[in-house]
mmCIF file with all atom_site columns, C-alpha atoms in Angstrom:
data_model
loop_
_atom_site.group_PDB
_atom_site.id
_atom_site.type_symbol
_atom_site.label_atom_id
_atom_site.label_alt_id
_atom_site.label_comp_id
_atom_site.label_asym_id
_atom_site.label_entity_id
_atom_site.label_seq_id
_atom_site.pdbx_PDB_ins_code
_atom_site.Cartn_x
_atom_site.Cartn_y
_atom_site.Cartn_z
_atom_site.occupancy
_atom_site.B_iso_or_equiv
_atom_site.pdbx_formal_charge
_atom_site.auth_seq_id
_atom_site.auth_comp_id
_atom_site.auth_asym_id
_atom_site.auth_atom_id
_atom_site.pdbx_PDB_model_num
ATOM 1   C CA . UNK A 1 1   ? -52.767 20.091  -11.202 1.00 73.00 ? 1   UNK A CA 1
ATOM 2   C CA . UNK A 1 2   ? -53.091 16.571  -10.369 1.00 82.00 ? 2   UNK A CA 1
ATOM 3   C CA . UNK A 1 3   ? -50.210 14.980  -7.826  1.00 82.00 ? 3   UNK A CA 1
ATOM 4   C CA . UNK A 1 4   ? -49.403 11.246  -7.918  1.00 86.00 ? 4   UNK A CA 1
ATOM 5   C CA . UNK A 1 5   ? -48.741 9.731   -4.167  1.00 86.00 ? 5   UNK A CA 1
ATOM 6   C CA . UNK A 1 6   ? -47.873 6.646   -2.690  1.00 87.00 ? 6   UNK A CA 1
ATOM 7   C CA . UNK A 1 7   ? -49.159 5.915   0.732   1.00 89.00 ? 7   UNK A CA 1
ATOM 8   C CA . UNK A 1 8   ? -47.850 3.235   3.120   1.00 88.00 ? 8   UNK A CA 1
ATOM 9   C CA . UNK A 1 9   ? -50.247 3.367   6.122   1.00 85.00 ? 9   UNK A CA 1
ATOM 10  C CA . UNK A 1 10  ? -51.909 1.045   8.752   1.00 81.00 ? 10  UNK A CA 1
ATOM 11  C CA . UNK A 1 11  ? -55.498 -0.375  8.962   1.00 80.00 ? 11  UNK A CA 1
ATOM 12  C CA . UNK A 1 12  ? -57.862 2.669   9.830   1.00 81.00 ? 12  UNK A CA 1
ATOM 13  C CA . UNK A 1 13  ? -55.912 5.614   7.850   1.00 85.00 ? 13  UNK A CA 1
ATOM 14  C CA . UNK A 1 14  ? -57.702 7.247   5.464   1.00 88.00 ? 14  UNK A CA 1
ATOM 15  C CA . UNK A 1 15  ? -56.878 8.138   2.354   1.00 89.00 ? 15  UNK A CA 1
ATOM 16  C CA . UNK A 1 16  ? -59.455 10.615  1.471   1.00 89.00 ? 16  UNK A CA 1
ATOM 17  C CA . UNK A 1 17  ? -58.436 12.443  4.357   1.00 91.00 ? 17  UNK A CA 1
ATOM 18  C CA . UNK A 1 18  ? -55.487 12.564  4.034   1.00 89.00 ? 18  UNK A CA 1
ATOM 19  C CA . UNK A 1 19  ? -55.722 14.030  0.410   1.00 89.00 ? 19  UNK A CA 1
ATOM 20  C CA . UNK A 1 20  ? -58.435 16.852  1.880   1.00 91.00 ? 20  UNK A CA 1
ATOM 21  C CA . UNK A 1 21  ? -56.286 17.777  4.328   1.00 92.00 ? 21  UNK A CA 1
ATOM 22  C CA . UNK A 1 22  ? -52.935 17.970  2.287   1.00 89.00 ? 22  UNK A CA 1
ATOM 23  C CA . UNK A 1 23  ? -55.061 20.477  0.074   1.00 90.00 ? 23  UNK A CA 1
ATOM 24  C CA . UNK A 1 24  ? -56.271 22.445  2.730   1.00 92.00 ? 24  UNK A CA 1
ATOM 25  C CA . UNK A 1 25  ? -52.554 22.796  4.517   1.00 92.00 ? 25  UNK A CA 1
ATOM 26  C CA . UNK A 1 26  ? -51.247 24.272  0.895   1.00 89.00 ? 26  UNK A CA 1
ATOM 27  C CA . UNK A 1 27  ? -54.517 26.425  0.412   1.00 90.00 ? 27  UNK A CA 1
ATOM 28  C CA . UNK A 1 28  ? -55.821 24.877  -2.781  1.00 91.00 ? 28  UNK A CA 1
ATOM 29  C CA . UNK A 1 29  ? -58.402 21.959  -1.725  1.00 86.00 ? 29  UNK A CA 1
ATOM 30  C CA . UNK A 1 30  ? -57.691 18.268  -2.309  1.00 87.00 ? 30  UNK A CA 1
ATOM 31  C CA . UNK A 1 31  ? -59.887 15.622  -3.355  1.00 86.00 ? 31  UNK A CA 1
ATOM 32  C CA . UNK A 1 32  ? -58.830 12.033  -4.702  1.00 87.00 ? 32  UNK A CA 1
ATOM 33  C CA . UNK A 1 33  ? -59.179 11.278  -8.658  1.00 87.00 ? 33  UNK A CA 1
ATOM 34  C CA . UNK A 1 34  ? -58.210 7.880   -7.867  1.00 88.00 ? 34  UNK A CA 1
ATOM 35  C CA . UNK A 1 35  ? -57.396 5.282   -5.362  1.00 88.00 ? 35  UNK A CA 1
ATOM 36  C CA . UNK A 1 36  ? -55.626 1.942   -5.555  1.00 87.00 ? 36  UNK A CA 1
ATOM 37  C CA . UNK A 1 37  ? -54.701 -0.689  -3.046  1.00 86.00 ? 37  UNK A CA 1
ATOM 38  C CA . UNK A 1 38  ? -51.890 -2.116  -3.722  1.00 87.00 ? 38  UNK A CA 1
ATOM 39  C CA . UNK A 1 39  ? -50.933 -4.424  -0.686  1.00 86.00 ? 39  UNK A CA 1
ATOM 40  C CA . UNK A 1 40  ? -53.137 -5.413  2.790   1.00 85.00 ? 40  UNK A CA 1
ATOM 41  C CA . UNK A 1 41  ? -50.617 -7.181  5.378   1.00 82.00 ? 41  UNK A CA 1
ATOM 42  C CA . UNK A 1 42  ? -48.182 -9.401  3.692   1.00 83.00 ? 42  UNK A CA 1
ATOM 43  C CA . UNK A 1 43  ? -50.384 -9.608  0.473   1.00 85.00 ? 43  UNK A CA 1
ATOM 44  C CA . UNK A 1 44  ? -49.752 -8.149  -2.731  1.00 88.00 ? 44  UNK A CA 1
ATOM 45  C CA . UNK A 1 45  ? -50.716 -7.560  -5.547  1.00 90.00 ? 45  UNK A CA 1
ATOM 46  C CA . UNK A 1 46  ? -49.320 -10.740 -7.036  1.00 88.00 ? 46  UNK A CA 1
ATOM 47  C CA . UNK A 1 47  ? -51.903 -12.709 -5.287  1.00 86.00 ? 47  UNK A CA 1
ATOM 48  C CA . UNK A 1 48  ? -54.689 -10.215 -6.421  1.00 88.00 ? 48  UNK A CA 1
ATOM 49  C CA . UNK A 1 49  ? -57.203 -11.795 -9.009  1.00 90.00 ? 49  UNK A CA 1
ATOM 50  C CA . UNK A 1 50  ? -59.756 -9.994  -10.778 1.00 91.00 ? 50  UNK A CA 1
ATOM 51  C CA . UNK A 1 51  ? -62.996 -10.400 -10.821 1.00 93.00 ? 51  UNK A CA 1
ATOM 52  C CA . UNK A 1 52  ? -63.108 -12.334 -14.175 1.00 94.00 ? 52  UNK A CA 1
ATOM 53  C CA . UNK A 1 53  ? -60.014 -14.742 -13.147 1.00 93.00 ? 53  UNK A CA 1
ATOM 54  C CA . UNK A 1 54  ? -62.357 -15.849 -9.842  1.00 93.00 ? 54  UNK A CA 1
ATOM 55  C CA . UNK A 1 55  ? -65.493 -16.148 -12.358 1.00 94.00 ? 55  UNK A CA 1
ATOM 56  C CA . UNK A 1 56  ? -63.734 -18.890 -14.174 1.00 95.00 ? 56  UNK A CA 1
ATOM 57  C CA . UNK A 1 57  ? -61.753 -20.477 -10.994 1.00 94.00 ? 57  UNK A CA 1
ATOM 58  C CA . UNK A 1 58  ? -62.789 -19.518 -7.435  1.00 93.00 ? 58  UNK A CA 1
ATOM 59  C CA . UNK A 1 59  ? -59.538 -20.074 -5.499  1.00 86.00 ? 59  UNK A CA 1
ATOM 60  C CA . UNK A 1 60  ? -59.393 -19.421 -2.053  1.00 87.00 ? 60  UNK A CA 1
ATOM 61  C CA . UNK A 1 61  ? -56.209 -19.265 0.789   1.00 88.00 ? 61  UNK A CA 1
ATOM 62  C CA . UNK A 1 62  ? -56.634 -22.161 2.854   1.00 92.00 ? 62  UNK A CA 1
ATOM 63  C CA . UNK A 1 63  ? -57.077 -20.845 6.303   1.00 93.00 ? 63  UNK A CA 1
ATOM 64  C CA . UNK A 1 64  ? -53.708 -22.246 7.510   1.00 95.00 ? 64  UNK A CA 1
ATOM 65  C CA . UNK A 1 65  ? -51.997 -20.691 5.055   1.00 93.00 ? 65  UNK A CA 1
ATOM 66  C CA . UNK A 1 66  ? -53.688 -17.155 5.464   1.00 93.00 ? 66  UNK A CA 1
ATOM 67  C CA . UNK A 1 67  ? -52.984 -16.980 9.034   1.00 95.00 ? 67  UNK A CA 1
ATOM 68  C CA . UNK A 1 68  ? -49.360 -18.606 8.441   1.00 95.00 ? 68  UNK A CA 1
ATOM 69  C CA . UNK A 1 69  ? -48.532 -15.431 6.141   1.00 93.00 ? 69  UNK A CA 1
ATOM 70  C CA . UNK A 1 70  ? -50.267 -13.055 8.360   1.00 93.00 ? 70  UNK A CA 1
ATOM 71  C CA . UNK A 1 71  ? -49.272 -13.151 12.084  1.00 96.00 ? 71  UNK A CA 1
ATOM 72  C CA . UNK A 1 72  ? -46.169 -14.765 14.184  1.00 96.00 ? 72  UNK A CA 1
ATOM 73  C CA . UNK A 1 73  ? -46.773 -18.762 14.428  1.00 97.00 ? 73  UNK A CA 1
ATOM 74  C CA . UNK A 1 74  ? -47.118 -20.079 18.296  1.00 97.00 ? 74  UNK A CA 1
ATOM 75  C CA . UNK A 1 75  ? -46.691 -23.937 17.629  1.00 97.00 ? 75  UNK A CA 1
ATOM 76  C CA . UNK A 1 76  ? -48.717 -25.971 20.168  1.00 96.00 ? 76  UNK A CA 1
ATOM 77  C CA . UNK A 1 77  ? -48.449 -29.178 21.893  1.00 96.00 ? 77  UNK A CA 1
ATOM 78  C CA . UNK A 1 78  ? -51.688 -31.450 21.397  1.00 94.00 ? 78  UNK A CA 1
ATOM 79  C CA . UNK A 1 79  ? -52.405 -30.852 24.803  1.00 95.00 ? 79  UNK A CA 1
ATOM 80  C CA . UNK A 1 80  ? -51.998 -27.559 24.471  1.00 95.00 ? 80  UNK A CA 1
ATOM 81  C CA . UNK A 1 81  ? -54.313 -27.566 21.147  1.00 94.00 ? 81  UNK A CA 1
ATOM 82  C CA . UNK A 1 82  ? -57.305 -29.698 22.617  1.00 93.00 ? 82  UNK A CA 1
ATOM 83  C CA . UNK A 1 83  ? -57.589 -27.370 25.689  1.00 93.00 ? 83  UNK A CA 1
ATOM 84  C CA . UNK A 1 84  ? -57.245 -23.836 23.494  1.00 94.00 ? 84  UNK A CA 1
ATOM 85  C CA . UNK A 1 85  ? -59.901 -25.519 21.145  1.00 91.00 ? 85  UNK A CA 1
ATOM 86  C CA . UNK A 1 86  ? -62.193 -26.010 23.607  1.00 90.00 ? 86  UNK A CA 1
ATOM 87  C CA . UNK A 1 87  ? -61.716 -22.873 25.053  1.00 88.00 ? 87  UNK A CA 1
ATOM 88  C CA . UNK A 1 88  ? -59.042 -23.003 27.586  1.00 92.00 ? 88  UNK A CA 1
ATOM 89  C CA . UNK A 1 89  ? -56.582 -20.346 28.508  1.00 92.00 ? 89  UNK A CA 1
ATOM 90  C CA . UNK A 1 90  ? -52.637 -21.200 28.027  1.00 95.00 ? 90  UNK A CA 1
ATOM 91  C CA . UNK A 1 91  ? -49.352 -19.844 29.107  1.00 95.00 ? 91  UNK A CA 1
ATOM 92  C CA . UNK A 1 92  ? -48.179 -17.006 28.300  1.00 96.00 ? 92  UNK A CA 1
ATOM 93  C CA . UNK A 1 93  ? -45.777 -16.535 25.690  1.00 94.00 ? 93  UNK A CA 1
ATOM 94  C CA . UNK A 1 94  ? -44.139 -13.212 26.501  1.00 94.00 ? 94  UNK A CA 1
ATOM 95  C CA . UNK A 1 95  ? -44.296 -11.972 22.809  1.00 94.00 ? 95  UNK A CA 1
ATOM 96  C CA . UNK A 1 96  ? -46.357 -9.021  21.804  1.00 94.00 ? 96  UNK A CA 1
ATOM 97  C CA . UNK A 1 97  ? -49.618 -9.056  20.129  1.00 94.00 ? 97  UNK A CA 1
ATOM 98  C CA . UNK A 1 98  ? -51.974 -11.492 17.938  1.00 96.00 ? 98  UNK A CA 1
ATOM 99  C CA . UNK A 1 99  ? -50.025 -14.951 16.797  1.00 97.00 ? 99  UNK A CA 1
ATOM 100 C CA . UNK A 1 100 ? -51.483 -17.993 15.062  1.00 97.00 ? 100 UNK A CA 1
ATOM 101 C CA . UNK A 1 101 ? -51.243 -20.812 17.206  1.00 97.00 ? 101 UNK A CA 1
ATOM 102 C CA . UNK A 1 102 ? -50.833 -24.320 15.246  1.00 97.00 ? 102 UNK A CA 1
ATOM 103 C CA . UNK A 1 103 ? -51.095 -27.641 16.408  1.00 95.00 ? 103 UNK A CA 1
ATOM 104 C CA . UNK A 1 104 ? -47.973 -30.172 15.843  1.00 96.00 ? 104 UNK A CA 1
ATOM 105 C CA . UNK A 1 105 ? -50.209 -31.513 12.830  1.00 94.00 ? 105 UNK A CA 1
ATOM 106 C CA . UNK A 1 106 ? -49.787 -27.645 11.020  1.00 93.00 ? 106 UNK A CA 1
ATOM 107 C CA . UNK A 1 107 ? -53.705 -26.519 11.583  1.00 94.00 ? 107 UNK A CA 1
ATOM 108 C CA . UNK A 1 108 ? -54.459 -23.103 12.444  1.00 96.00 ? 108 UNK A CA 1
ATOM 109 C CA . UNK A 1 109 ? -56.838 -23.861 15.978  1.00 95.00 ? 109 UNK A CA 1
ATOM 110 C CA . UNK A 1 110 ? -56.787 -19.953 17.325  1.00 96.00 ? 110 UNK A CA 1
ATOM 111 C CA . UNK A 1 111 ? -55.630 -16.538 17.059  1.00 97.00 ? 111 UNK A CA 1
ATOM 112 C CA . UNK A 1 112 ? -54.000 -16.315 20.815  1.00 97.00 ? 112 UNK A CA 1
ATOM 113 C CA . UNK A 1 113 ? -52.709 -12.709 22.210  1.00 96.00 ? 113 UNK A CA 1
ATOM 114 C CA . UNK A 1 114 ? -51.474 -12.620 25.836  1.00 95.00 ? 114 UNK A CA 1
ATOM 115 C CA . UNK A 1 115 ? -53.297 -11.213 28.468  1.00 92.00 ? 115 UNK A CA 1
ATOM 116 C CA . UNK A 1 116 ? -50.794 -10.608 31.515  1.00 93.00 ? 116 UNK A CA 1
ATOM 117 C CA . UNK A 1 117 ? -49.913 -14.274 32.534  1.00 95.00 ? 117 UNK A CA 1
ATOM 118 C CA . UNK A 1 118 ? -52.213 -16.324 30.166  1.00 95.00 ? 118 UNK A CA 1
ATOM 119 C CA . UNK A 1 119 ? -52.843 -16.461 26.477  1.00 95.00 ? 119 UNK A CA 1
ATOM 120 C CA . UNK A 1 120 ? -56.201 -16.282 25.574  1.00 93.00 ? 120 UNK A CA 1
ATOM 121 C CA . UNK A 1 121 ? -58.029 -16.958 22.778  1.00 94.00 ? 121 UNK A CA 1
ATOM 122 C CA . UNK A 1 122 ? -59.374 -14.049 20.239  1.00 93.00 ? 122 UNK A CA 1
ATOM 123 C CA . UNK A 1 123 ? -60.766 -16.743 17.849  1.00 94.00 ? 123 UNK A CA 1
ATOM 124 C CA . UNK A 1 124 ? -60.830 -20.160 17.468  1.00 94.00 ? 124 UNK A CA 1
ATOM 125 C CA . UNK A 1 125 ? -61.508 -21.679 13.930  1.00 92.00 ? 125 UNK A CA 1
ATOM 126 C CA . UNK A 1 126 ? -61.903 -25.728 14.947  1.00 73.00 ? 126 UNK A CA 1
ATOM 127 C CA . UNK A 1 127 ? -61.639 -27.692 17.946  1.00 62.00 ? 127 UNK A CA 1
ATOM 128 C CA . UNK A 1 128 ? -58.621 -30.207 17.867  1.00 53.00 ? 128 UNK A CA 1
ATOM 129 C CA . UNK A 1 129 ? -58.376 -33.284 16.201  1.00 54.00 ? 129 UNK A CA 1
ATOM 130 C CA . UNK A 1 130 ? -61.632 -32.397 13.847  1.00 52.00 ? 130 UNK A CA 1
#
C-alpha cells in the first residue's frame, strides 16, 4: 500500500530517511515513490517556474529582494554600510541569528549575525556606494 505524507521540515532533514525508517518502525520497509518540494524558506510554489517558462524568459530575484524575503532586515546608516562593506565589524544588535543588513539607499551590502558584542559579517555582496 502506498501512503501519501506531507512533511514540513528544516534544511538538512531527509526525506528518504525518514520514509525508511517509518517502514522499518511498522515492520513493512519504506521507500519513497515520489518526492516533491513544495516550499524552501518563504518561497513557494507560486514563484516556482518550470524549466520551459525560464527557456523562453530567464527571470531572476534581484538580490535585494531575495534576501528582503528571506531573513530579518538590519537597516544601516551609510557609515555603518561603507565600513561593513569593506569589511568592518559593527554593533551588535541583540537579535538572534543571520539578518540582511541594507543601506538607507535599500541595497542588500551583507548577511550580518552577532558574535557576542559585534556583528560580523557572514557575506558581503558589494562594497557601498558601488
Amino acid at each position: 500500500d502506498d501512503l501519501d505524507v506531507t512533511v514540513e521540515c528544516t534544511t538538512g532533514t531527509y526525506v528518504r530517511a525518514l520514509a525508511r525508517d517509518l517502514g522499518a518502525a511498522l515492520g513493512v520497509g519504506g521507500h519513497l515513490t515520489a518526492l516533491r518540494r513544495t516550499r524552501v524558506g518563504p518561497f513557494d510554489l507560486a514563484q516556482a517556474r518550470t524549466l520551459e517558462q525560464l527557456a523562453e524568459e530567464l527571470v531572476v530575484l534581484p538580490l535585494d529582494a531575495a534576501v528582503a524575503a528571506s531573513f530579518p532586515r538590519r537597516e544601516l546608516t551609510d557609515v555603518e554600510a561603507v565600513a561593513l562593506s569593506y569589511g568592518q565589524k559593527l554593533a551588535a544588535t541583540g537579535r538572534p541569528g543571520t539578518l540582511g543588513a541594507f543601506a538607507p539607499d535599500g541595497r542588500c551590502i551583507a548577511l550580518v549575525e552577532d558574535a557576542g558584542e559585534v556583528a560580523r559579517a557572514s557575506v558581503v555582496f558589494a562594497p557601498a556606494g558601488s
